[in-house]
Amino acid sequence: MRSTVVIPGLTLDEEMFAAAAEGLAAYAPELAPLSWEQFTASAGWAMIPDECSRLVKAEMVLSNSIEATRKLNVWFLPDLRGGAQPMPHSHPWRFTSRILVGGYTEDRYDIAGDQVRTEFNVTHEFGTANTVPKELYHEVTEIHGEPGRTLTLMVCERGTRGDWGYLDIGTGAHRQIAPDPEFSSRFAAMNPHL
């Protein structure tokens, strides 16, 4: 099977390419067809670090506008922003994540009046779709299989950039958090190709 190191730490192969091409054709046909050259171009991919400079995911933004954003994600680690403590986050738009290869598990948190309703260990596997409303808070807690083998297509609806935050689990309050001032330097260090 043909594979290529796109960026140090990110290897893509024919199975992932076929899944991405099929996913785009089915769920974002306006962006199809996807070529091998486009899929493996290093300038198309950004490595996303966590607060400890570990690689959480690689992301290829295929389209980005106020109306809709489409991106491919290759997952390496869970998205546990609070470390050992839950720190579920919301998104500025409703989105559907199509699981093209592999899978992941998440915890979901919803506010019902003054109560926080939880749904733990929600599993999303190959061939399924995970729809996350704008009002929902969630946290990816586990990546299935080998790191770098879970591939998703994120199809985001209209939203307002920056309109996201964290859920205070104890109070049920939405907390707007200022951007991490160190993120840009961690991002730049992980993405010298950009």
GROMACS .gro file of N, CA, C and O in nm, residues 36-110:
model
  300
   36TRP      N    1  -0.482   1.259  -0.489
   36TRP     CA    2  -0.373   1.214  -0.401
   36TRP      C    3  -0.278   1.329  -0.374
   36TRP      O    4  -0.232   1.349  -0.261
   37GLU      N    5  -0.249   1.410  -0.475
   37GLU     CA    6  -0.157   1.523  -0.460
   37GLU      C    7  -0.212   1.626  -0.362
   37GLU      O    8  -0.137   1.679  -0.279
   38GLN      N    9  -0.340   1.655  -0.370
   38GLN     CA   10  -0.403   1.749  -0.275
   38GLN      C   11  -0.401   1.691  -0.134
   38GLN      O   12  -0.367   1.760  -0.038
   39PHE      N   13  -0.435   1.563  -0.121
   39PHE     CA   14  -0.443   1.497   0.009
   39PHE      C   15  -0.308   1.491   0.079
   39PHE      O   16  -0.300   1.499   0.201
   40THR      N   17  -0.200   1.477   0.001
   40THR     CA   18  -0.068   1.459   0.061
   40THR      C   19   0.020   1.584   0.054
   40THR      O   20   0.139   1.577   0.086
   41ALA      N   21  -0.037   1.698   0.016
   41ALA     CA   22   0.041   1.823   0.011
   41ALA      C   23   0.062   1.875   0.154
   41ALA      O   24  -0.034   1.900   0.226
   42SER      N   25   0.187   1.892   0.194
   42SER     CA   26   0.214   1.934   0.332
   42SER      C   27   0.153   2.071   0.363
   42SER      O   28   0.109   2.094   0.476
   43ALA      N   29   0.146   2.161   0.264
   43ALA     CA   30   0.089   2.294   0.289
   43ALA      C   31  -0.059   2.289   0.322
   43ALA      O   32  -0.113   2.385   0.376
   44GLY      N   33  -0.125   2.177   0.293
   44GLY     CA   34  -0.267   2.164   0.324
   44GLY      C   35  -0.296   2.121   0.466
   44GLY      O   36  -0.409   2.131   0.512
   45TRP      N   37  -0.197   2.072   0.536
   45TRP     CA   38  -0.217   2.014   0.669
   45TRP      C   39  -0.154   2.101   0.777
   45TRP      O   40  -0.044   2.153   0.761
   46ALA      N   41  -0.224   2.113   0.888
   46ALA     CA   42  -0.173   2.181   1.007
   46ALA      C   43  -0.178   2.083   1.124
   46ALA      O   44  -0.278   2.012   1.143
   47MET      N   45  -0.071   2.080   1.201
   47MET     CA   46  -0.065   1.997   1.320
   47MET      C   47  -0.118   2.080   1.437
   47MET      O   48  -0.075   2.195   1.456
   48ILE      N   49  -0.208   2.023   1.516
   48ILE     CA   50  -0.272   2.095   1.625
   48ILE      C   51  -0.219   2.043   1.759
   48ILE      O   52  -0.243   1.928   1.796
   49PRO      N   53  -0.147   2.128   1.834
   49PRO     CA   54  -0.089   2.084   1.961
   49PRO      C   55  -0.185   2.108   2.078
   49PRO      O   56  -0.274   2.194   2.071
   50ASP      N   57  -0.164   2.033   2.185
   50ASP     CA   58  -0.237   2.062   2.309
   50ASP      C   59  -0.151   2.156   2.395
   50ASP      O   60  -0.046   2.204   2.350
   51GLU      N   61  -0.192   2.179   2.518
   51GLU     CA   62  -0.121   2.274   2.604
   51GLU      C   63   0.017   2.224   2.645
   51GLU      O   64   0.099   2.302   2.692
   52CYS      N   65   0.046   2.094   2.624
   52CYS     CA   66   0.177   2.037   2.655
   52CYS      C   67   0.261   2.014   2.530
   52CYS      O   68   0.359   1.941   2.534
   53SER      N   69   0.218   2.073   2.417
   53SER     CA   70   0.286   2.061   2.288
   53SER      C   71   0.286   1.919   2.232
   53SER      O   72   0.372   1.882   2.154
   54ARG      N   73   0.187   1.838   2.273
   54ARG     CA   74   0.169   1.706   2.213
   54ARG      C   75   0.074   1.720   2.094
   54ARG      O   76  -0.017   1.802   2.096
   55LEU      N   77   0.095   1.639   1.992
   55LEU     CA   78   0.011   1.640   1.873
   55LEU      C   79  -0.123   1.575   1.904
   55LEU      O   80  -0.130   1.456   1.934
   56VAL      N   81  -0.232   1.654   1.897
   56VAL     CA   82  -0.367   1.601   1.919
   56VAL      C   83  -0.425   1.554   1.786
   56VAL      O   84  -0.480   1.445   1.776
   57LYS      N   85  -0.416   1.639   1.684
   57LYS     CA   86  -0.470   1.603   1.553
   57LYS      C   87  -0.400   1.682   1.444
   57LYS      O   88  -0.338   1.785   1.470
   58ALA      N   89  -0.411   1.630   1.323
   58ALA     CA   90  -0.371   1.702   1.203
   58ALA      C   91  -0.500   1.741   1.133
   58ALA      O   92  -0.596   1.665   1.132
   59GLU      N   93  -0.500   1.860   1.076
   59GLU     CA   94  -0.623   1.916   1.021
   59GLU      C   95  -0.597   1.973   0.882
   59GLU      O   96  -0.500   2.046   0.862
   60MET      N   97  -0.684   1.937   0.787
   60MET     CA   98  -0.679   1.993   0.652
   60MET      C   99  -0.811   2.067   0.630
   60MET      O  100  -0.917   2.006   0.620
   61VAL      N  101  -0.803   2.200   0.624
   61VAL     CA  102  -0.923   2.281   0.598
   61VAL      C  103  -0.945   2.282   0.448
   61VAL      O  104  -0.861   2.330   0.372
   62LEU      N  105  -1.059   2.229   0.406
   62LEU     CA  106  -1.092   2.219   0.265
   62LEU      C  107  -1.169   2.341   0.216
   62LEU      O  108  -1.155   2.381   0.101
   63SER      N  109  -1.251   2.396   0.303
   63SER     CA  110  -1.324   2.520   0.273
   63SER      C  111  -1.358   2.586   0.405
   63SER      O  112  -1.382   2.519   0.504
   64ASN      N  113  -1.358   2.719   0.404
   64ASN     CA  114  -1.383   2.793   0.527
   64ASN      C  115  -1.453   2.924   0.492
   64ASN      O  116  -1.395   3.009   0.425
   65SER      N  117  -1.577   2.937   0.536
   65SER     CA  118  -1.652   3.060   0.517
   65SER      C  119  -1.749   3.075   0.633
   65SER      O  120  -1.765   2.983   0.713
   66ILE      N  121  -1.814   3.190   0.641
   66ILE     CA  122  -1.913   3.210   0.747
   66ILE      C  123  -2.029   3.113   0.732
   66ILE      O  124  -2.092   3.074   0.828
   67GLU      N  125  -2.054   3.070   0.607
   67GLU     CA  126  -2.166   2.980   0.580
   67GLU      C  127  -2.136   2.835   0.615
   67GLU      O  128  -2.224   2.763   0.661
   68ALA      N  129  -2.012   2.791   0.590
   68ALA     CA  130  -1.981   2.650   0.611
   68ALA      C  131  -1.829   2.630   0.612
   68ALA      O  132  -1.757   2.698   0.541
   69THR      N  133  -1.786   2.534   0.692
   69THR     CA  134  -1.646   2.494   0.695
   69THR      C  135  -1.643   2.343   0.678
   69THR      O  136  -1.725   2.272   0.735
   70ARG      N  137  -1.547   2.297   0.600
   70ARG     CA  138  -1.528   2.153   0.578
   70ARG      C  139  -1.380   2.124   0.605
   70ARG      O  140  -1.293   2.192   0.552
   71LYS      N  141  -1.354   2.022   0.688
   71LYS     CA  142  -1.215   1.987   0.713
   71LYS      C  143  -1.199   1.839   0.745
   71LYS      O  144  -1.290   1.776   0.798
   72LEU      N  145  -1.084   1.788   0.709
   72LEU     CA  146  -1.045   1.652   0.745
   72LEU      C  147  -0.960   1.658   0.871
   72LEU      O  148  -0.876   1.748   0.885
   73ASN      N  149  -0.981   1.564   0.961
   73ASN     CA  150  -0.902   1.555   1.084
   73ASN      C  151  -0.844   1.415   1.095
   73ASN      O  152  -0.916   1.316   1.077
   74VAL      N  153  -0.716   1.407   1.125
   74VAL     CA  154  -0.651   1.280   1.159
   74VAL      C  155  -0.617   1.291   1.307
   74VAL      O  156  -0.541   1.378   1.349
   75TRP      N  157  -0.676   1.202   1.387
   75TRP     CA  158  -0.665   1.209   1.533
   75TRP      C  159  -0.549   1.126   1.586
   75TRP      O  160  -0.531   1.011   1.547
   76PHE      N  161  -0.474   1.185   1.679
   76PHE     CA  162  -0.363   1.118   1.745
   76PHE      C  163  -0.390   1.095   1.893
   76PHE      O  164  -0.351   0.993   1.948
   77LEU      N  165  -0.451   1.194   1.959
   77LEU     CA  166  -0.478   1.188   2.102
   77LEU      C  167  -0.619   1.237   2.130
   77LEU      O  168  -0.674   1.315   2.052
   78PRO      N  169  -0.676   1.199   2.245
   78PRO     CA  170  -0.803   1.258   2.286
   78PRO      C  171  -0.788   1.410   2.306
   78PRO      O  172  -0.677   1.459   2.328
   79ASP      N  173  -0.898   1.480   2.301
   79ASP     CA  174  -0.899   1.626   2.317
   79ASP      C  175  -0.937   1.659   2.461
   79ASP      O  176  -1.045   1.711   2.488
   80LEU      N  177  -0.847   1.627   2.555
   80LEU     CA  178  -0.872   1.647   2.698
   80LEU      C  179  -0.804   1.774   2.743
   80LEU      O  180  -0.694   1.773   2.795
   81ARG      N  181  -0.870   1.885   2.726
   81ARG     CA  182  -0.811   2.015   2.755
   81ARG      C  183  -0.791   2.040   2.904
   81ARG      O  184  -0.712   2.123   2.942
   82GLY      N  185  -0.861   1.968   2.988
   82GLY     CA  186  -0.847   1.988   3.132
   82GLY      C  187  -0.755   1.886   3.196
   82GLY      O  188  -0.746   1.881   3.318
   83GLY      N  189  -0.688   1.803   3.115
   83GLY     CA  190  -0.601   1.701   3.172
   83GLY      C  191  -0.683   1.595   3.244
   83GLY      O  192  -0.767   1.530   3.184
   84ALA      N  193  -0.659   1.578   3.373
   84ALA     CA  194  -0.730   1.476   3.451
   84ALA      C  195  -0.872   1.517   3.485
   84ALA      O  196  -0.954   1.433   3.520
   85GLN      N  197  -0.903   1.645   3.477
   85GLN     CA  198  -1.037   1.695   3.510
   85GLN      C  199  -1.116   1.720   3.382
   85GLN      O  200  -1.063   1.773   3.286
   86PRO      N  201  -1.246   1.684   3.381
   86PRO     CA  202  -1.327   1.714   3.262
   86PRO      C  203  -1.331   1.865   3.234
   86PRO      O  204  -1.341   1.946   3.326
   87MET      N  205  -1.317   1.899   3.107
   87MET     CA  206  -1.326   2.039   3.065
   87MET      C  207  -1.396   2.044   2.929
   87MET      O  208  -1.335   2.077   2.827
   88PRO      N  209  -1.525   2.004   2.927
   88PRO     CA  210  -1.596   1.999   2.800
   88PRO      C  211  -1.609   2.137   2.736
   88PRO      O  212  -1.624   2.237   2.805
   89HIS      N  213  -1.602   2.139   2.603
   89HIS     CA  214  -1.607   2.264   2.528
   89HIS      C  215  -1.724   2.261   2.430
   89HIS      O  216  -1.773   2.156   2.391
   90SER      N  217  -1.765   2.380   2.390
   90SER     CA  218  -1.867   2.394   2.287
   90SER      C  219  -1.799   2.442   2.160
   90SER      O  220  -1.680   2.475   2.160
   91HIS      N  221  -1.874   2.445   2.051
   91HIS     CA  222  -1.823   2.493   1.923
   91HIS      C  223  -1.907   2.610   1.876
   91HIS      O  224  -2.023   2.623   1.916
   92PRO      N  225  -1.853   2.695   1.789
   92PRO     CA  226  -1.928   2.812   1.742
   92PRO      C  227  -2.031   2.778   1.635
   92PRO      O  228  -2.096   2.867   1.583
   93TRP      N  229  -2.044   2.649   1.601
   93TRP     CA  230  -2.138   2.609   1.498
   93TRP      C  231  -2.181   2.466   1.523
   93TRP      O  232  -2.113   2.388   1.588
   94ARG      N  233  -2.297   2.432   1.470
   94ARG     CA  234  -2.343   2.293   1.468
   94ARG      C  235  -2.257   2.222   1.364
   94ARG      O  236  -2.225   2.278   1.260
   95PHE      N  237  -2.216   2.099   1.395
   95PHE     CA  238  -2.138   2.024   1.297
   95PHE      C  239  -2.171   1.876   1.301
   95PHE      O  240  -2.225   1.826   1.400
   96THR      N  241  -2.138   1.810   1.192
   96THR     CA  242  -2.147   1.665   1.184
   96THR      C  243  -2.008   1.613   1.149
   96THR      O  244  -1.946   1.660   1.054
   97SER      N  245  -1.962   1.521   1.229
   97SER     CA  246  -1.833   1.457   1.206
   97SER      C  247  -1.860   1.318   1.150
   97SER      O  248  -1.922   1.234   1.216
   98ARG      N  249  -1.816   1.295   1.027
   98ARG     CA  250  -1.831   1.165   0.962
   98ARG      C  251  -1.705   1.083   0.990
   98ARG      O  252  -1.594   1.128   0.962
   99ILE      N  253  -1.723   0.964   1.045
   99ILE     CA  254  -1.609   0.879   1.079
   99ILE      C  255  -1.572   0.798   0.955
   99ILE      O  256  -1.644   0.706   0.916
  100LEU      N  257  -1.460   0.834   0.893
  100LEU     CA  258  -1.418   0.773   0.767
  100LEU      C  259  -1.325   0.653   0.788
  100LEU      O  260  -1.324   0.560   0.708
  101VAL      N  261  -1.243   0.658   0.893
  101VAL     CA  262  -1.153   0.548   0.931
  101VAL      C  263  -1.144   0.552   1.083
  101VAL      O  264  -1.135   0.660   1.142
  102GLY      N  265  -1.142   0.436   1.147
  102GLY     CA  266  -1.121   0.431   1.293
  102GLY      C  267  -1.244   0.471   1.371
  102GLY      O  268  -1.357   0.435   1.338
  103GLY      N  269  -1.221   0.550   1.477
  103GLY     CA  270  -1.331   0.594   1.562
  103GLY      C  271  -1.281   0.664   1.686
  103GLY      O  272  -1.161   0.674   1.710
  104TYR      N  273  -1.377   0.715   1.763
  104TYR     CA  274  -1.343   0.781   1.889
  104TYR      C  275  -1.460   0.772   1.985
  104TYR      O  276  -1.572   0.738   1.947
  105THR      N  277  -1.432   0.801   2.111
  105THR     CA  278  -1.532   0.803   2.217
  105THR      C  279  -1.534   0.942   2.276
  105THR      O  280  -1.429   1.006   2.289
  106GLU      N  281  -1.653   0.991   2.310
  106GLU     CA  282  -1.665   1.123   2.370
  106GLU      C  283  -1.760   1.119   2.489
  106GLU      O  284  -1.842   1.028   2.503
  107ASP      N  285  -1.747   1.220   2.575
  107ASP     CA  286  -1.845   1.248   2.679
  107ASP      C  287  -1.921   1.372   2.635
  107ASP      O  288  -1.862   1.466   2.582
  108ARG      N  289  -2.054   1.371   2.654
  108ARG     CA  290  -2.140   1.481   2.610
  108ARG      C  291  -2.211   1.541   2.732
  108ARG      O  292  -2.254   1.469   2.821
  109TYR      N  293  -2.224   1.673   2.731
  109TYR     CA  294  -2.285   1.746   2.842
  109TYR      C  295  -2.388   1.843   2.783
  109TYR      O  296  -2.358   1.917   2.690
  110ASP      N  297  -2.508   1.842   2.842
  110ASP     CA  298  -2.615   1.929   2.796
  110ASP      C  299  -2.675   1.999   2.918
  110ASP      O  300  -2.681   1.941   3.027
   0.00000   0.00000   0.00000
